[in-house]
XYZ file of C-alpha atoms in Angstrom:
368
model
C 294.537 64.138 -25.195
C 297.090 63.990 -26.986
C 300.439 66.122 -27.753
C 300.529 67.692 -31.206
C 303.799 67.432 -31.824
C 304.999 63.602 -30.778
C 301.343 62.298 -30.157
C 302.189 61.158 -27.036
C 298.952 60.438 -24.606
C 298.820 63.190 -21.718
C 298.046 62.070 -18.540
C 296.089 64.273 -15.827
C 297.571 67.316 -14.764
C 300.512 67.033 -17.081
C 301.546 70.995 -18.578
C 304.257 69.316 -20.457
C 304.683 66.399 -22.478
C 306.869 63.333 -21.035
C 308.062 62.528 -23.758
C 308.829 66.018 -26.326
C 308.825 68.713 -23.312
C 306.447 70.635 -25.588
C 303.378 72.539 -23.193
C 299.591 72.046 -23.318
C 297.569 74.470 -24.236
C 293.610 74.263 -23.821
C 291.147 75.335 -26.284
C 289.018 77.558 -24.957
C 284.833 77.025 -25.382
C 284.657 79.402 -28.745
C 287.832 77.274 -29.764
C 285.983 74.148 -29.536
C 281.989 75.567 -30.537
C 284.454 76.544 -34.099
C 286.256 72.938 -34.350
C 282.801 71.110 -33.631
C 280.677 73.135 -36.464
C 283.898 72.642 -39.085
C 283.725 69.106 -38.531
C 279.853 69.118 -39.094
C 280.346 70.820 -42.210
C 283.038 68.715 -43.200
C 280.792 65.513 -42.025
C 277.707 66.745 -44.135
C 279.528 67.893 -47.329
C 281.322 64.658 -47.453
C 277.748 62.670 -47.228
C 275.865 65.174 -49.443
C 278.388 64.307 -52.055
C 278.456 60.561 -51.492
C 274.409 60.677 -51.427
C 275.097 62.938 -55.173
C 276.973 60.556 -56.532
C 274.898 57.719 -55.371
C 271.627 59.120 -56.625
C 273.265 60.126 -60.138
C 275.367 56.892 -60.950
C 274.339 55.454 -63.816
C 272.919 52.738 -62.171
C 270.886 54.858 -60.220
C 269.247 57.046 -62.631
C 268.626 54.079 -65.473
C 266.594 52.245 -63.139
C 265.167 55.500 -61.810
C 264.160 55.385 -65.770
C 262.628 52.513 -65.741
C 260.438 52.704 -62.919
C 259.489 55.812 -64.230
C 258.290 53.626 -67.610
C 256.448 51.036 -65.554
C 254.265 53.561 -63.418
C 253.782 55.660 -66.506
C 255.238 58.499 -64.942
C 255.731 61.185 -67.592
C 256.866 64.107 -65.423
C 259.879 61.687 -63.709
C 260.568 60.331 -67.338
C 260.771 63.644 -68.942
C 263.345 64.525 -65.751
C 265.810 61.735 -66.717
C 266.452 62.556 -70.337
C 269.614 64.415 -71.608
C 267.813 66.542 -74.601
C 269.671 69.384 -75.640
C 268.852 72.499 -78.005
C 265.381 73.478 -79.285
C 263.360 71.315 -76.809
C 260.101 72.771 -78.374
C 258.558 69.780 -80.287
C 260.446 67.111 -77.522
C 257.713 68.118 -74.534
C 255.792 65.689 -72.456
C 253.331 65.204 -74.631
C 255.902 63.549 -77.354
C 257.363 61.957 -74.314
C 254.103 60.030 -73.520
C 254.316 57.981 -76.687
C 257.680 56.461 -75.776
C 255.759 54.631 -72.383
C 254.332 51.260 -73.226
C 252.032 49.804 -70.783
C 253.529 46.450 -69.720
C 253.016 44.259 -67.300
C 256.354 43.558 -65.643
C 256.487 41.244 -62.425
C 260.289 41.473 -62.140
C 263.378 43.304 -62.802
C 267.313 43.650 -61.901
C 270.294 45.212 -63.188
C 272.477 42.545 -65.170
C 275.610 44.696 -66.265
C 276.708 48.374 -66.245
C 279.732 49.578 -68.488
C 281.499 53.070 -68.070
C 284.101 54.645 -69.797
C 284.552 58.718 -70.074
C 281.406 60.185 -70.458
C 279.540 57.489 -71.902
C 277.846 54.437 -69.898
C 275.341 51.167 -70.792
C 273.053 49.694 -68.173
C 271.415 46.541 -68.663
C 268.167 45.493 -67.173
C 266.636 42.419 -67.153
C 263.012 42.006 -67.030
C 260.022 39.357 -66.815
C 256.701 39.899 -68.731
C 255.317 36.989 -70.606
C 259.162 36.094 -71.531
C 262.706 36.939 -69.890
C 263.312 40.100 -71.903
C 266.648 43.153 -71.407
C 267.037 46.341 -72.415
C 270.119 48.572 -72.802
C 269.375 51.906 -71.321
C 272.582 54.484 -72.819
C 273.693 57.162 -70.755
C 275.703 60.192 -71.538
C 277.152 63.057 -68.766
C 275.907 66.228 -68.609
C 277.142 69.761 -67.511
C 275.156 71.144 -64.967
C 275.018 74.267 -62.800
C 279.110 75.215 -61.526
C 280.448 72.667 -63.990
C 278.812 69.600 -61.956
C 278.085 66.781 -63.981
C 274.945 64.250 -64.006
C 274.342 61.177 -65.683
C 270.886 61.348 -67.856
C 269.230 59.101 -70.683
C 270.873 59.381 -73.816
C 268.274 60.646 -76.592
C 270.810 60.546 -79.928
C 268.611 57.404 -81.035
C 265.131 58.827 -80.403
C 265.824 62.441 -82.109
C 265.532 63.262 -85.747
C 267.116 66.337 -86.837
C 265.453 69.127 -89.118
C 261.972 67.602 -90.029
C 260.575 68.986 -92.639
C 256.631 70.060 -93.151
C 255.058 71.466 -96.434
C 251.874 72.008 -95.753
C 248.823 74.440 -98.273
C 250.187 78.147 -98.798
C 249.164 80.016 -95.646
C 247.738 77.118 -93.193
C 248.813 76.925 -89.735
C 250.296 73.535 -88.197
C 250.089 72.496 -84.730
C 252.693 69.596 -84.120
C 252.540 67.861 -80.760
C 250.279 70.342 -79.107
C 252.615 73.067 -80.009
C 251.762 75.927 -82.760
C 254.499 76.035 -84.754
C 255.795 79.883 -85.428
C 256.360 81.825 -88.784
C 260.272 81.601 -87.125
C 260.603 78.408 -88.646
C 259.329 78.569 -92.234
C 262.230 77.690 -94.732
C 260.567 78.704 -97.881
C 257.310 79.390 -99.862
C 256.157 78.766 -103.199
C 252.935 79.896 -104.700
C 250.961 76.752 -103.652
C 253.067 75.984 -100.193
C 255.005 76.706 -98.060
C 257.938 74.403 -95.982
C 258.523 74.491 -92.271
C 261.849 72.918 -90.816
C 261.583 72.120 -87.214
C 264.962 71.881 -85.840
C 264.645 68.334 -83.954
C 261.523 65.769 -83.383
C 260.812 62.691 -81.462
C 260.575 59.509 -83.427
C 257.550 58.555 -82.166
C 253.863 58.705 -83.167
C 253.186 62.272 -83.127
C 249.991 64.170 -84.085
C 249.911 66.625 -86.348
C 247.251 69.203 -86.978
C 247.056 71.941 -89.671
C 244.752 74.354 -90.326
C 243.869 75.551 -93.850
C 243.230 79.029 -95.240
C 239.497 78.072 -95.368
C 239.483 77.207 -92.188
C 239.054 73.409 -92.061
C 241.512 71.488 -90.121
C 242.797 67.978 -90.603
C 244.419 65.841 -88.370
C 247.007 63.380 -88.859
C 249.455 60.647 -87.129
C 252.891 60.675 -88.405
C 256.228 58.677 -87.177
C 259.201 60.815 -88.299
C 262.249 58.137 -88.389
C 265.998 58.512 -90.467
C 264.269 57.268 -93.742
C 261.288 59.798 -93.510
C 262.430 62.997 -92.554
C 259.693 65.063 -94.293
C 255.837 64.871 -94.577
C 254.042 67.278 -96.801
C 250.221 67.649 -96.280
C 247.933 65.247 -98.431
C 244.351 65.111 -97.456
C 242.501 61.802 -97.311
C 238.798 60.812 -95.734
C 241.239 58.750 -93.159
C 242.146 62.179 -91.811
C 238.475 63.391 -91.709
C 236.159 62.196 -88.607
C 233.011 60.164 -89.213
C 230.948 62.594 -87.752
C 232.175 65.345 -90.297
C 232.263 62.639 -93.295
C 228.393 62.416 -91.760
C 227.992 66.038 -92.018
C 229.651 66.878 -95.199
C 227.232 63.664 -97.061
C 224.641 65.283 -95.725
C 225.640 68.904 -96.925
C 226.221 67.329 -100.701
C 222.402 65.467 -100.369
C 221.004 68.664 -99.325
C 222.692 71.212 -101.932
C 222.111 68.053 -104.962
C 218.459 68.174 -104.223
C 217.957 72.243 -103.902
C 220.088 71.887 -107.675
C 217.742 69.507 -109.172
C 214.454 71.242 -107.375
C 215.443 74.962 -108.556
C 216.287 73.672 -111.883
C 212.887 71.669 -112.711
C 211.718 75.098 -111.645
C 213.911 77.158 -113.800
C 213.826 79.032 -110.738
C 216.614 81.685 -109.972
C 219.620 80.377 -108.257
C 220.870 82.327 -105.231
C 224.553 80.312 -105.473
C 226.085 82.738 -108.085
C 229.258 80.686 -107.684
C 227.193 77.342 -109.535
C 225.872 80.036 -111.371
C 227.648 78.149 -114.904
C 226.906 74.982 -113.748
C 223.564 75.342 -112.886
C 222.914 77.232 -116.594
C 224.385 73.850 -117.793
C 222.118 71.638 -116.487
C 219.538 73.341 -116.578
C 219.984 73.143 -120.475
C 221.094 69.452 -120.723
C 218.206 68.513 -118.454
C 215.723 70.178 -121.784
C 217.829 68.655 -124.072
C 216.965 65.309 -122.324
C 214.815 62.398 -124.511
C 213.457 61.553 -121.337
C 211.739 64.301 -119.159
C 212.580 64.022 -115.670
C 209.906 65.052 -113.185
C 211.346 64.253 -109.771
C 214.591 63.362 -108.343
C 215.156 62.499 -104.738
C 218.782 61.904 -103.271
C 218.609 58.854 -100.951
C 222.474 58.316 -100.394
C 225.431 60.339 -99.957
C 228.458 57.930 -99.870
C 232.231 60.000 -99.851
C 234.879 58.027 -102.141
C 237.807 60.440 -101.989
C 238.523 63.934 -101.252
C 241.746 66.528 -102.280
C 243.036 69.734 -101.924
C 242.994 71.818 -105.116
C 245.437 74.043 -106.152
C 243.488 76.958 -104.166
C 243.382 75.131 -101.008
C 239.516 73.781 -101.300
C 237.960 70.742 -100.826
C 237.471 68.532 -103.870
C 235.275 65.638 -102.943
C 234.221 62.603 -104.947
C 231.119 60.863 -103.969
C 228.817 58.504 -105.077
C 225.372 59.409 -105.366
C 221.975 56.963 -104.964
C 218.736 58.279 -106.616
C 215.418 57.379 -107.369
C 213.386 59.520 -110.399
C 210.348 59.763 -111.900
C 210.454 60.816 -115.501
C 207.771 61.040 -118.471
C 208.623 59.773 -122.087
C 206.621 59.245 -125.627
C 206.543 55.445 -126.694
C 206.824 54.080 -129.927
C 202.596 54.032 -130.293
C 203.435 57.902 -129.169
C 201.976 57.612 -126.043
C 203.051 59.372 -123.112
C 204.654 57.032 -119.826
C 205.865 57.411 -116.695
C 208.097 55.743 -115.043
C 210.021 55.427 -111.879
C 213.211 54.275 -111.288
C 216.590 53.706 -109.196
C 219.875 54.400 -109.920
C 222.983 56.107 -108.766
C 226.335 57.628 -110.516
C 229.871 59.160 -109.130
C 229.951 63.229 -108.930
C 232.832 65.892 -107.681
C 231.671 68.430 -106.006
C 234.211 71.511 -104.518
C 233.514 73.147 -101.328
C 234.754 76.272 -99.404
C 234.159 76.333 -95.619
C 233.529 79.625 -93.274
C 233.255 79.539 -89.724
C 232.504 75.589 -90.225
C 229.921 76.134 -92.845
C 230.172 73.900 -96.302
C 229.401 75.990 -99.187
C 229.047 73.913 -103.011
C 231.763 76.451 -105.185
C 231.829 73.891 -108.022
C 230.001 70.684 -109.697
C 230.834 67.871 -111.825
C 229.327 64.948 -113.394
C 225.807 65.881 -112.477
C 223.410 63.291 -113.765
C 221.425 64.509 -116.799
C 220.421 60.970 -118.395
C 217.419 59.171 -116.781
C 216.945 55.763 -118.341
C 213.476 53.955 -118.766
C 214.579 50.704 -118.786
């Protein structure tokens, strides 16, 4: 024990300091216990702060972020990102697109720079060649004004991304249904939604049209492409769905011509005018059609008309049989094969396609 006033060491049995005369006082057990507790708290606090500073340093955060990329750990990756504002469409689904499967053999921190609330950490790594990546970081205020280093997303985010779709369509972007609160404007034929912020990454979008048909696409927002207008193409229709549509068209055309040849009443009232015109054209034809069989339908393209219906252009291969009178006034029968291009418009009800319009229906059948 030492004198609290001058620091002179106390000898055993001394009641007063041999140097300055200050009386020594004994600490009772309760006081010793309190001092021990206080010292423990101070030491624990110092260790906690030291551990926090280590785990929260730009070097450690950047390294953990890089490891999360390597390990394909989306949850951990998302934890290190500094995303402020509306996070609706910057979720773990879109973050996954930032992860690239790379076989990294070894890596190390090659440079760390820090100034105010900004930092940059450069990591050198090896794949099949030497590469480097510089990770930008920024401080983000957390609970009780504690600041933590997080990965800056400034170069990965697009603000105010607009999506224009046919009127009354529903949109799912990055796995999230786009609510009406994002609707910016509407016209007679279209709605435009404004998403507060999205990620610069390949993102899936699904559009459900008023007729129930679903369009799927993948878009990559960037600085020069901050808007998207839904335009249907065959590439957006799954192959199995295309086959289903082709089979439906083949069945509908066969039914249309079979009824026309027999002049039966057509149940589909929406095709009434088209059907009546087909019968008239077949009657006026110089060569009389006896039978027709559509052997193959191939979709060429598709578009949405102004009412939101699907309008298909397709190639129709068919074989047919006709009767005609030759130059000797003898009745002849001829069988042949041919093809033509037609258009048909469909509406969809509970995943069922119904033809509501047909154009370019073939009514001329050559004997040569």
